[in-house]
Short mmCIF file of C-alpha atoms and ligand atoms in Angstrom, two decimals:
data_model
loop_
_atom_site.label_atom_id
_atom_site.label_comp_id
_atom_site.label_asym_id
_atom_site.label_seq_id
_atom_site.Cartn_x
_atom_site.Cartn_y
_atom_site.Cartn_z
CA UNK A 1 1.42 0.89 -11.02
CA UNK A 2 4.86 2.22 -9.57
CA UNK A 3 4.64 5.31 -11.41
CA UNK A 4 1.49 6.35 -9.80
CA UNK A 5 3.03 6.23 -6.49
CA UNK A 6 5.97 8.32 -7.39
CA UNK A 7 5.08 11.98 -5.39
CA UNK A 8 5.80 14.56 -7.08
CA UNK A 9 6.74 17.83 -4.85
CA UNK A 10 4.99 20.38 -6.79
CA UNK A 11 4.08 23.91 -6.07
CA UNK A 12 1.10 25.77 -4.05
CA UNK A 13 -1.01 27.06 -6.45
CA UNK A 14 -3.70 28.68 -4.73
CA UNK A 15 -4.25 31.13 -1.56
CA UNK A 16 -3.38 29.84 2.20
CA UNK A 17 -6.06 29.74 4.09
CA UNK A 18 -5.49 32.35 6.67
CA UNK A 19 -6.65 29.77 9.89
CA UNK A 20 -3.72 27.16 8.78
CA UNK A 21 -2.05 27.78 11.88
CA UNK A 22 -0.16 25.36 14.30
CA UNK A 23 -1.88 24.20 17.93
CA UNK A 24 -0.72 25.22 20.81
CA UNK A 25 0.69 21.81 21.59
CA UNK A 26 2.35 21.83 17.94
CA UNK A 27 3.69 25.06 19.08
CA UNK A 28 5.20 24.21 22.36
CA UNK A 29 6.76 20.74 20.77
CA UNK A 30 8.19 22.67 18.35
CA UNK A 31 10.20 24.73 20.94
CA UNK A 32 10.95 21.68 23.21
CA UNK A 33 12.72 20.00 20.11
CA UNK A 34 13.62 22.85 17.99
CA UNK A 35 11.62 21.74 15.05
CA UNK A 36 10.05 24.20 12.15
CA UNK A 37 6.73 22.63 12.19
CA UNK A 38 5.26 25.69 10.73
CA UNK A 39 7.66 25.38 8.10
CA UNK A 40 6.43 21.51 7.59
CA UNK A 41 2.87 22.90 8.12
CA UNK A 42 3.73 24.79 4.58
CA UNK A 43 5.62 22.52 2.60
CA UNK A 44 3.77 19.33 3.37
CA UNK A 45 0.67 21.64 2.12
CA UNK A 46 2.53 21.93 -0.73
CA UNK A 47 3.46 18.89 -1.54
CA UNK A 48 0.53 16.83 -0.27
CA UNK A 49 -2.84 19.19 -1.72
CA UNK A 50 -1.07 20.74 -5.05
CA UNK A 51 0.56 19.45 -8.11
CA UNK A 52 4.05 21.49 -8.98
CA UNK A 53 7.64 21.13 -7.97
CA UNK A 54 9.50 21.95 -4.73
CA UNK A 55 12.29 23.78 -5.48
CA UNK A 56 15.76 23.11 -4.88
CA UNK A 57 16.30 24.86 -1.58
CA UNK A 58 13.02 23.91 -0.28
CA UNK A 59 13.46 20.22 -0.53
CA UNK A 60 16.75 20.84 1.05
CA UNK A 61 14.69 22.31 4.12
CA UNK A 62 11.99 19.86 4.08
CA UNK A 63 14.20 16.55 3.77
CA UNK A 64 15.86 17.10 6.98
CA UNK A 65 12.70 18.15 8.58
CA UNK A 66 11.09 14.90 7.82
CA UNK A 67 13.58 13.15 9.22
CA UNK A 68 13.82 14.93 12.38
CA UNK A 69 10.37 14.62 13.01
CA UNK A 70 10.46 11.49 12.38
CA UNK A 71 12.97 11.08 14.96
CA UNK A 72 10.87 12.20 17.66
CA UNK A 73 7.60 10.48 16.81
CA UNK A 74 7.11 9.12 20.05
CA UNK A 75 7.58 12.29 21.62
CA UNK A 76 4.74 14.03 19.15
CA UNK A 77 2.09 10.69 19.18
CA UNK A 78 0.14 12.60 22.04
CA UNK A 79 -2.71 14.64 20.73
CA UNK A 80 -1.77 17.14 23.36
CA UNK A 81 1.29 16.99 21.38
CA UNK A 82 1.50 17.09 17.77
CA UNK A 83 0.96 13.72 16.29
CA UNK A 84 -0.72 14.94 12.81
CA UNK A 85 2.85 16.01 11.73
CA UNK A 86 4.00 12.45 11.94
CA UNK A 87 1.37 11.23 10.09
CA UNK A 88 2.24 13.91 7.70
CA UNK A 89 5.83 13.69 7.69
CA UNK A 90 5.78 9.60 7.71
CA UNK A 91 3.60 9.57 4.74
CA UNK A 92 5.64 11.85 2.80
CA UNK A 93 8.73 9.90 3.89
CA UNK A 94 7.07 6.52 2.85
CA UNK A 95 6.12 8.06 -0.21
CA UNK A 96 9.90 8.68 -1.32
CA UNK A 97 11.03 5.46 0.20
CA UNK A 98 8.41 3.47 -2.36
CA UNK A 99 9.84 6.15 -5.30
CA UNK A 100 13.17 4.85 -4.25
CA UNK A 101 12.49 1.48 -4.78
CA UNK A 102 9.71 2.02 -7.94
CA UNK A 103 13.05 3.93 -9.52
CA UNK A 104 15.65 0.96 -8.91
CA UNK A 105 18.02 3.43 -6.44
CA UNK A 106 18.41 0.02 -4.10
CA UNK A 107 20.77 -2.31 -6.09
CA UNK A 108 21.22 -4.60 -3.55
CA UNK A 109 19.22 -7.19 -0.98
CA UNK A 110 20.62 -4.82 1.86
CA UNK A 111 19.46 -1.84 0.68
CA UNK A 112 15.98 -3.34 -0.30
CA UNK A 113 15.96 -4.91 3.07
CA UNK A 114 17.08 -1.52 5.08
CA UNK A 115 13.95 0.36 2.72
CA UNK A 116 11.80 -2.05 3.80
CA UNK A 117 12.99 -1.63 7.54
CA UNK A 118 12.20 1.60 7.10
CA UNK A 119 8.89 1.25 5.56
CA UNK A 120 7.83 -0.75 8.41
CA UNK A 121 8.96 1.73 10.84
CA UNK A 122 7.06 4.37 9.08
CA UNK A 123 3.66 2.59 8.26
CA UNK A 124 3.97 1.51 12.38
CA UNK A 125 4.28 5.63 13.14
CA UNK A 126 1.40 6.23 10.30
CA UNK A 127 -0.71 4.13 12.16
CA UNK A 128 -0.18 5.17 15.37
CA UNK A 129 -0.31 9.20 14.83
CA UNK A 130 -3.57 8.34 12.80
CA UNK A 131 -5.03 7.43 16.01
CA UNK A 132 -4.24 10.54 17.57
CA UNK A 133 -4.13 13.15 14.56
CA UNK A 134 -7.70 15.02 15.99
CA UNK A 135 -10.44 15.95 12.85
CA UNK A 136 -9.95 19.56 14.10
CA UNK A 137 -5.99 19.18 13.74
CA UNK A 138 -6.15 17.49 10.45
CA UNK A 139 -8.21 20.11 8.60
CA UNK A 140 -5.22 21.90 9.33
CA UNK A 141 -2.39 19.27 8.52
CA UNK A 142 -3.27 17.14 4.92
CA UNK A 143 -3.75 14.55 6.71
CA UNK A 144 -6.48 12.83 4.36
CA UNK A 145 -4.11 13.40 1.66
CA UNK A 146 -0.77 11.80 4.11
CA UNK A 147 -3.49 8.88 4.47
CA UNK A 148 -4.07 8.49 0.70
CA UNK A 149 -0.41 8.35 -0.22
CA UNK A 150 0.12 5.85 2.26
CA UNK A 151 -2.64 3.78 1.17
CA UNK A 152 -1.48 4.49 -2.84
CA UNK A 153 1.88 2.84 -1.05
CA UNK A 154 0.43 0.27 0.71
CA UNK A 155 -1.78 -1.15 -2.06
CA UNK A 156 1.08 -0.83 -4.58
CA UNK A 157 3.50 -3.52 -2.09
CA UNK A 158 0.54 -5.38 -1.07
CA UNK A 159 -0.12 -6.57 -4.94
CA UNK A 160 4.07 -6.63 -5.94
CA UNK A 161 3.84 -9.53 -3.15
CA UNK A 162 0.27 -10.75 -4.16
CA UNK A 163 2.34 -10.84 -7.90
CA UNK A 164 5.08 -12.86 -6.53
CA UNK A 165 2.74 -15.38 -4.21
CA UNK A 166 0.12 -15.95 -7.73
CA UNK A 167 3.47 -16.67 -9.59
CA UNK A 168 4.68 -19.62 -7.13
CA UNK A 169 1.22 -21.20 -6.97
CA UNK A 170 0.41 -20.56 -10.37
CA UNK A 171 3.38 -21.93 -11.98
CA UNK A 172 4.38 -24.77 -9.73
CA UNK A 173 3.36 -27.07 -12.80
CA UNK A 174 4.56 -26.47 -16.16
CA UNK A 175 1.23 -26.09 -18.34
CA UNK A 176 1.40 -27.77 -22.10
CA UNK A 177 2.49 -25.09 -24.86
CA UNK A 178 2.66 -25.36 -28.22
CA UNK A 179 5.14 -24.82 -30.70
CA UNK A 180 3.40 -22.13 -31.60
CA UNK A 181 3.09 -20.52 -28.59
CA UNK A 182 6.22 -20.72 -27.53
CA UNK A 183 7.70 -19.51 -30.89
CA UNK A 184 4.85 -16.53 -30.11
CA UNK A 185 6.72 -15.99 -26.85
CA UNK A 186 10.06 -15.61 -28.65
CA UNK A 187 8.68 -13.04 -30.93
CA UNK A 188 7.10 -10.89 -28.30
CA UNK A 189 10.74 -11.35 -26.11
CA UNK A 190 12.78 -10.03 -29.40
CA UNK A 191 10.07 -7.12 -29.68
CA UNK A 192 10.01 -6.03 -26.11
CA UNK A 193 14.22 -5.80 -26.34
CA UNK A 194 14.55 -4.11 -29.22
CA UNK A 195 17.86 -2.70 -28.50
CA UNK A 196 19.55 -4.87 -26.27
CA UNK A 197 22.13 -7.77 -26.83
CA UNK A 198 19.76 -11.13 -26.18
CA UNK A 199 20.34 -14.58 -26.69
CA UNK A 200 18.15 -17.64 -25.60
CA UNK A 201 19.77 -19.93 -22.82
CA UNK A 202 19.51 -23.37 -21.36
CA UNK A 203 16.06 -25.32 -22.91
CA UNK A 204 15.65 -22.54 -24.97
CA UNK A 205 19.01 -22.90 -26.89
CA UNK A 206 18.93 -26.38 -27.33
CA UNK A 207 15.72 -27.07 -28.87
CA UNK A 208 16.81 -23.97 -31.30
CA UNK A 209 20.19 -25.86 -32.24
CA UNK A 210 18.87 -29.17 -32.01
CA UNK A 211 15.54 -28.56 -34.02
CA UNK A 212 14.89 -25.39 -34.99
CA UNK A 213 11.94 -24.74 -32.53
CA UNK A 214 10.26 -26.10 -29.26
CA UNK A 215 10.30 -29.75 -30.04
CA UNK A 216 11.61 -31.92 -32.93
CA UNK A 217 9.64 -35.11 -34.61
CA UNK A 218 11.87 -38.34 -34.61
CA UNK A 219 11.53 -42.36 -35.91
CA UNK A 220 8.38 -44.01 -34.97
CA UNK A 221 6.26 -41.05 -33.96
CA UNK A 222 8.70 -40.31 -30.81
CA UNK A 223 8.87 -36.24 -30.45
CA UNK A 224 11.39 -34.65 -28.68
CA UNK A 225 9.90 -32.16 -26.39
CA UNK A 226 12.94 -29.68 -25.42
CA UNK A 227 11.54 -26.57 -23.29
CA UNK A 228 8.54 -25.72 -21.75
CA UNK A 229 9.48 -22.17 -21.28
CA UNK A 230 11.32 -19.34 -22.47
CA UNK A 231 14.72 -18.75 -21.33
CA UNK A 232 17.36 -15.80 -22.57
CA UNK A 233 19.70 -13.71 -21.10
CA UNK A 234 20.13 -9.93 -21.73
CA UNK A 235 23.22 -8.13 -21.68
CA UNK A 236 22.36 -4.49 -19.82
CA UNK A 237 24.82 -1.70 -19.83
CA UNK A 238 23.89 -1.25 -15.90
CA UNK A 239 21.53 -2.25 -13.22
CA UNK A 240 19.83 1.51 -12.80
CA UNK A 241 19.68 1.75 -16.92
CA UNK A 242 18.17 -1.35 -16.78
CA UNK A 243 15.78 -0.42 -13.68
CA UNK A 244 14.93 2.30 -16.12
CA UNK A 245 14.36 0.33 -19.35
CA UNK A 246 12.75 -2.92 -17.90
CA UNK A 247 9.35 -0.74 -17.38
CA UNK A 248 9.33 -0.06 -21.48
CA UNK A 249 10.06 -4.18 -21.76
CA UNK A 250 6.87 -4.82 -19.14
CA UNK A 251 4.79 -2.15 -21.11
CA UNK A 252 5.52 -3.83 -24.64
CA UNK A 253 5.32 -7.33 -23.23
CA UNK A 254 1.56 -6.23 -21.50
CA UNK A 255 0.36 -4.83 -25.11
CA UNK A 256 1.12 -8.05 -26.70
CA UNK A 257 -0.95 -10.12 -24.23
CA UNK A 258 1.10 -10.54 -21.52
CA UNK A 259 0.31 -9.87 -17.74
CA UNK A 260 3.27 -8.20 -16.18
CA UNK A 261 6.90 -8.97 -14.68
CA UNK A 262 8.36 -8.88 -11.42
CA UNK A 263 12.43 -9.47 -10.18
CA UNK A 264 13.88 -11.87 -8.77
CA UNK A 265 17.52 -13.26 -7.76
CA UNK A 266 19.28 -15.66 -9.75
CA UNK A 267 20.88 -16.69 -5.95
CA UNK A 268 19.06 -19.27 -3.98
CA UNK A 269 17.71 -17.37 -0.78
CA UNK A 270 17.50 -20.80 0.50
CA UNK A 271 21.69 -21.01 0.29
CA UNK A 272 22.37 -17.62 1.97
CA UNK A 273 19.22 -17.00 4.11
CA UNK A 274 22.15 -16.51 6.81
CA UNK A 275 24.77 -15.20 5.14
CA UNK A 276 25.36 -11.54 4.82
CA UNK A 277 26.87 -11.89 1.10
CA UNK A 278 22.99 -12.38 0.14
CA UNK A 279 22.65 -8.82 1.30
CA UNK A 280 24.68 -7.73 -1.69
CA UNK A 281 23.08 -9.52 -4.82
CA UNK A 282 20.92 -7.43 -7.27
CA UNK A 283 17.55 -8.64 -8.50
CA UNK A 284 19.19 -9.63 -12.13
CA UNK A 285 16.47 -12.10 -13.16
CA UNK A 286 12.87 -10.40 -14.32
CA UNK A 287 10.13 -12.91 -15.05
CA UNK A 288 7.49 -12.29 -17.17
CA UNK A 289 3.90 -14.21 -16.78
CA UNK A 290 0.89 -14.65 -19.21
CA UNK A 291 -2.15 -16.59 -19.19
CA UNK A 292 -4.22 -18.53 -21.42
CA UNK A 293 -1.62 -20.64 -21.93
CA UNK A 294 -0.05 -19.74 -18.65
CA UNK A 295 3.56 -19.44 -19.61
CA UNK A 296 6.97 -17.97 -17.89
CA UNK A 297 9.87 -15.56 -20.06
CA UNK A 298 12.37 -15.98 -18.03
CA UNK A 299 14.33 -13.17 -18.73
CA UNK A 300 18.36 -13.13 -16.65
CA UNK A 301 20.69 -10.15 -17.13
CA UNK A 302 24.26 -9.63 -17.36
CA UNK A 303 27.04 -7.32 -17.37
CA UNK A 304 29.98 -7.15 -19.20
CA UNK A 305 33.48 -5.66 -17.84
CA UNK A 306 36.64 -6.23 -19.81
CA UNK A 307 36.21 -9.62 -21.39
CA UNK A 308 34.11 -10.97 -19.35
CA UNK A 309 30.32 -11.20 -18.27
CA UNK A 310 28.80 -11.58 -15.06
CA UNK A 311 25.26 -11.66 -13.27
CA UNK A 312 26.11 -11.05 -9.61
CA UNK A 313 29.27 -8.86 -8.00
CA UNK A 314 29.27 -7.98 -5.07
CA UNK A 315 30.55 -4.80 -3.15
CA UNK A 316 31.26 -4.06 -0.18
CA UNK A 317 31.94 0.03 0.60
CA UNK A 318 35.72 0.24 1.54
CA UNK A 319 37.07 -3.28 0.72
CA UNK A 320 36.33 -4.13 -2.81
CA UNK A 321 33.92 -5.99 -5.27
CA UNK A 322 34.50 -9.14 -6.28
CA UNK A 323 32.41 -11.82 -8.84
CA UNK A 324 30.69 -14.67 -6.88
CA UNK A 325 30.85 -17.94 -7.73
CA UNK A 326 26.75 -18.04 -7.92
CA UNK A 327 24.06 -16.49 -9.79
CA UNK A 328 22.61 -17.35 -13.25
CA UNK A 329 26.75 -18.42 -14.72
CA UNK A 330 27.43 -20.68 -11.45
CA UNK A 331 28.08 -23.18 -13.92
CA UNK A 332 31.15 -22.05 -14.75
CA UNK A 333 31.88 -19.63 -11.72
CA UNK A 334 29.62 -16.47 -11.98
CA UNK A 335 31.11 -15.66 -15.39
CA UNK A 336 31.15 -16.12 -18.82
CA UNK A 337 33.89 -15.12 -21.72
CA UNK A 338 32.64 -12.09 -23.38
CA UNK A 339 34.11 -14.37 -27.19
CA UNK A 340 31.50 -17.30 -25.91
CA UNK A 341 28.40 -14.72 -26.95
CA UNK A 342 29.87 -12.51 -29.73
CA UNK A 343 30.08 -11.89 -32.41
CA UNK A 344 26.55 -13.43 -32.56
CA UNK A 345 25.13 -16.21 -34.96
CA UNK A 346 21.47 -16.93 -35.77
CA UNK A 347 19.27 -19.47 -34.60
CA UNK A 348 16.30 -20.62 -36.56
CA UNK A 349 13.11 -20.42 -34.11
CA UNK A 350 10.26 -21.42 -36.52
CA UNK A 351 9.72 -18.87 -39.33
CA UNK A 352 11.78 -16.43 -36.80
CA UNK A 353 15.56 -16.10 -36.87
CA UNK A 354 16.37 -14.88 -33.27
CA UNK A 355 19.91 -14.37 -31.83
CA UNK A 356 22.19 -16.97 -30.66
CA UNK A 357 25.67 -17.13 -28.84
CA UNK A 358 29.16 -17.64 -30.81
CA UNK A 359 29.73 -20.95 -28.25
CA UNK A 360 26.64 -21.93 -27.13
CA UNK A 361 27.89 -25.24 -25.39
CA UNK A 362 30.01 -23.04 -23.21
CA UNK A 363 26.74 -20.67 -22.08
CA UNK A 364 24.90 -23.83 -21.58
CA UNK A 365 27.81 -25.10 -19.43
CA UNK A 366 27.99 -21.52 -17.70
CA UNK A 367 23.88 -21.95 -17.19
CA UNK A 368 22.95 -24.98 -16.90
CA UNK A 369 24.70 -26.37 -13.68
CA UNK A 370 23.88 -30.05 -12.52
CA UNK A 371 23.85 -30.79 -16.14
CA UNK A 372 27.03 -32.64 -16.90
CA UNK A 373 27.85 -32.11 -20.60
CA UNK A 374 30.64 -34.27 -20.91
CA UNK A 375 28.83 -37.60 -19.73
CA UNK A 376 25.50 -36.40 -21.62
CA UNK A 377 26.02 -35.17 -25.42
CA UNK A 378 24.01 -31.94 -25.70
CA UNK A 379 23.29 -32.70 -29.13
CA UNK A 380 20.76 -35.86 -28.21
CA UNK A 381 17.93 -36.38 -26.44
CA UNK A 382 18.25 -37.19 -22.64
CA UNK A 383 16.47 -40.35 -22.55
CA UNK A 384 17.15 -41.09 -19.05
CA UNK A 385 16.53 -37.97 -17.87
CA UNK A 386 13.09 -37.54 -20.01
CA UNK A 387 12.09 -40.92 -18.43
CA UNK A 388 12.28 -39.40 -14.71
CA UNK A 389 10.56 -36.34 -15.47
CA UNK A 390 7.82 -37.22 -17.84
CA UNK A 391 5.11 -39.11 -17.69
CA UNK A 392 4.07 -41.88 -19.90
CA UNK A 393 0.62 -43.63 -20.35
CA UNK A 394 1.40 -46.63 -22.25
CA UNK A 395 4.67 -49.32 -21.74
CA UNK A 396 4.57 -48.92 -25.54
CA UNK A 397 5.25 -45.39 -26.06
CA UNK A 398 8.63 -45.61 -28.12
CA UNK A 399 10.58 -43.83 -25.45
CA UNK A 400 9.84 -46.67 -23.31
CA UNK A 401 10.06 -49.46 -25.45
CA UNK A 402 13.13 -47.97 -27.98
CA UNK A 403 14.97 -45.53 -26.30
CA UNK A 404 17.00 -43.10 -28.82
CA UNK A 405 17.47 -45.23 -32.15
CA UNK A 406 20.42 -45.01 -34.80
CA UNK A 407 17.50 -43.55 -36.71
CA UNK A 408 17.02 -41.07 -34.44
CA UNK A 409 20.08 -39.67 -34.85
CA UNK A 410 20.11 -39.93 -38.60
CA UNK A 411 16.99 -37.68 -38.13
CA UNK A 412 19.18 -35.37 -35.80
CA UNK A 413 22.04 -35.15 -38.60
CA UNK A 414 20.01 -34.24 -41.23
CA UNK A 415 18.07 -31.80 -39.52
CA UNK A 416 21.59 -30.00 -38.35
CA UNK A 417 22.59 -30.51 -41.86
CA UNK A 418 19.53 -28.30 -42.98
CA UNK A 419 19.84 -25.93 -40.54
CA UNK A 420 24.11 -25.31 -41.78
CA UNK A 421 22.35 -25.09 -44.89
CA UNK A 422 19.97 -22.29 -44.96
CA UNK A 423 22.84 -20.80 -42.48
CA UNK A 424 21.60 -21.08 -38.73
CA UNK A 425 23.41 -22.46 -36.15
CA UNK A 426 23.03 -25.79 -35.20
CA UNK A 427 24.25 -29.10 -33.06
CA UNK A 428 26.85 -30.25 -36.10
CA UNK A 429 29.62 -29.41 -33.90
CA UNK A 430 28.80 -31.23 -30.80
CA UNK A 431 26.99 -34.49 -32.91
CA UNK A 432 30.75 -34.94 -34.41
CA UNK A 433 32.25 -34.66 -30.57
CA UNK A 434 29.08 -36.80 -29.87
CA UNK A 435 29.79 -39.82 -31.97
CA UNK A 436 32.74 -41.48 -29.79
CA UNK A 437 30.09 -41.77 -26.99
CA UNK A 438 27.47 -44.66 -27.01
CA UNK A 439 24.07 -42.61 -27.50
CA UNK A 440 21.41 -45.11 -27.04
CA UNK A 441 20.12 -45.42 -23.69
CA UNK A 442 18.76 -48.99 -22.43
CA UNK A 443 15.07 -49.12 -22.39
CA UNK A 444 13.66 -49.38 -19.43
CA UNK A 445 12.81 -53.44 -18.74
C1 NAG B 501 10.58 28.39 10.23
O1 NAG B 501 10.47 28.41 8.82
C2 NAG B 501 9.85 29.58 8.32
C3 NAG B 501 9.64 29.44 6.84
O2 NAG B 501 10.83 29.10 6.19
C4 NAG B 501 10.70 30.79 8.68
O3 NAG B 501 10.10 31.96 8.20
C5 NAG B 501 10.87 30.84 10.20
O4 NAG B 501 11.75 31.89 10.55
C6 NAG B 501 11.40 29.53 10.73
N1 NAG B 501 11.36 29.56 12.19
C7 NAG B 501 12.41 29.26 12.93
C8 NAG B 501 12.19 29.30 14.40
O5 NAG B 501 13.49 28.94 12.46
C1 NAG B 502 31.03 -35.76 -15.97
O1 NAG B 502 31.02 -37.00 -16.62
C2 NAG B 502 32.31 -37.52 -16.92
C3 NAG B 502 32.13 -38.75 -17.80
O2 NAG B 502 31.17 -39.61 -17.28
C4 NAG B 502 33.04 -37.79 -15.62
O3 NAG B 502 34.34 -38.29 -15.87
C5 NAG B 502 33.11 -36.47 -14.82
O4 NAG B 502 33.70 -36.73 -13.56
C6 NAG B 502 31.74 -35.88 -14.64
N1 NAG B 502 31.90 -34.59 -14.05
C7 NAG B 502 31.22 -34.22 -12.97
C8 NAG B 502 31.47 -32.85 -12.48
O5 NAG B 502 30.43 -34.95 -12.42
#
């Protein structure tokens, strides 16, 4: 969808027609401001009704042209004046701003947020010079085809948000998945990053180490249900390569089934909506949607420096960058040790083997914050926590009645056994710092 937008400045083909000459009110503006309107007449001509390149002089003439007509839209909006080449020059300009953005050249919430500034200055000149752009003045200007880039534009924000707005209401509640499915979703992740350093995170992780896959049988017909959607992180070697490379992910994602992705932050708007330091964060998470089941990848990036990895830094021009204590690794302040994710294990994930960290308890710590792993052994079941968040039809459902049995943890031995075995990673190492604590939960009266 992005792609299409992107204009292309390419070169005039065919004859001028010999009547493409300026009004008399384009004429006299021109003067009164010192602008080359006959020189935008040409170029925009070029770049609006044909289909090759500007070359490199001319888009050094036309850039600053754009602008400075731009400048003095309200003097042009007349139609004694000259307002077709504002709508001709905004469109262009809005154009490049939406290539700017399609391309990932805005790394940060204040550069998105001055584009988008921008855009809404631009689309409020569009509309008003399309008021006053005459049908005699605009066989003369492209003004049909400045109208058809801006709607190209237009449409192509208009359904980024409508992506966004379907995502919150379509995903407030977690829809069931199978094993299956979400062992599916795991497949199609390590196919769309062929080529990248991944690793599943938080839910993901720990049903991997703990079972092998989604959800894990235990005594009396109790299953442990771990994740309900996909979580990993990918290391990227920058934000713009990654810009460039997340389209190929979408594209492989979409022929496997899947609807499309959009960005997001891993930094709660909600925590900075007044602080300028928002301004700076990158859009490092990319979310993935499909339907039928309806289902979330939740895909967060990082970058490495040294020996360390981090989701957010900031920078500010002048005085420095530094790593925030937020993002997707607020757990353990905004970074992680480079030696917690390589030299990479394996993790079983059903008939898959998919890619885990060295020291996964120390990327859960880093990504799961809120989660205190010291008081709550990440090797069993949450009972207390499953209680609050689940719901349960029957006071005899062995959650209820039972809580986590010695049994149950028998069960959770053996199966880390098997999984050392057939040489996957697994919870052995945390069940042995496990055992000191008391791992039953009291049932619920
Ligand atoms: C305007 O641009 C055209 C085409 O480049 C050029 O021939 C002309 O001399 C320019 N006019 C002025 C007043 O600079
Ligand atoms: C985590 O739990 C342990 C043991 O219950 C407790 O001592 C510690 O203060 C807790 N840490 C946090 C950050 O709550």
């Amino acid at each position: 969808m992005w792609q299409m937008m992107a204009i292309s400045f390419f070169i005039f083909s065919y004859a001028w027609p010999v009547d493409a000459v300026l009004s008399a009110g384009c004429i006299s503006a021109a003067e009164q401001y010192q602008l080359n309107l006959t020189q935008l007449l040409m170029l925009s001509r070029r770049v609006l009704l044909s289909k090759k390149d500007l070359d490199y002089h001319e888009r050094a003439r036309f850039g600053p042209l754009l602008d400075a007509v731009f400048r003095h839209r309200e003097d042009l909006l007349l139609p004694e004046d000259c307002p077709c080449a504002v709508l001709v020059a905004s469109s262009v300009l809005i154009g490049l701003e939406a290539t700017h953005i399609a391309s990932g050249d805005h790394n940060t919430n204040m550069e998105h947020t001055k584009a988008f500034h921008r855009m809404a200055l631009l689309q409020k000149a569009i509309k008003k010079s399309s008021e006053t752009c005459s049908m005699s003045e605009a066989r003369v200007w492209p003004a049909v085809q400045a109208l058809d880039v801006f709607g190209d534009t237009y449409s192509a924000m208009i359904e980024r948000m409508q992506n966004l707005q379907q995502w919150m209401m379509d995903f407030q509640e977690e829809a069931p998945i199978t094993d299956e499915q979400h062992i599916q979703a795991l497949a199609d992740a390590a196919f769309a990053l062929e080529g990248f350093e991944w690793w599943p995170c938080r839910g993901t992780l720990i049903a991997l180490l703990r079972h092998g896959k989604r959800s894990g049988r235990l005594s009396n017909d109790k299953v442990d249900v771990v994740d309900h959607d996909v979580d990993i992180m990918v290391g990227i070697a920058s934000h713009e390569d990654w810009i460039r490379k997340r389209f190929g992910v979408q594209d492989r994602l979409v022929e496997r089934g899947w609807s499309h992705c959009f960005e997001r932050y891993s930094v709660a708007i909600e925590r900075h909506s007044n602080d300028k330091e928002f301004l700076l964060v990158r859009g490092d998470l990319f979310l993935c949607v499909r339907y039928n089941p309806q289902f979330t990848l939740d895909i967060g990036t990082y970058l490495t420096e040294g020996s360390i990895a981090y989701a957010q830094k900031y920078c500010i021009p002048g005085s420095g960058c530094w790593l925030p204590h937020d993002g997707s690794l607020r757990g353990s302040h905004g970074r992680l040790r480079i030696s917690a994710i390589r030299p990479q294990g394996l993790c079983k994930a059903g008939p898959l083997s998919v890619p885990c960290p060295r020291k996964p308890l120390e990327t859960l710590q880093a990504t799961m914050f809120g989660v205190n792993f010291t008081r709550h052994c990440v090797a069993l079941p949450d009972v207390a926590r499953r209680l609050e968040r689940d719901h349960y039809d029957s006071d005899r459902d062995p959650w209820l009645s039972e809580g986590l049995t010695q049994e149950d943890v028998d069960i959770l031995w053996q199966r880390a056994a098997d999984l050392d075995k057939e040489g996957y990673m697994s919870m052995t190492p945390y069940l042995r710092g496990c055992s000191s604590l008391r791992y039953a939960t009291t049932p619920l009266p």
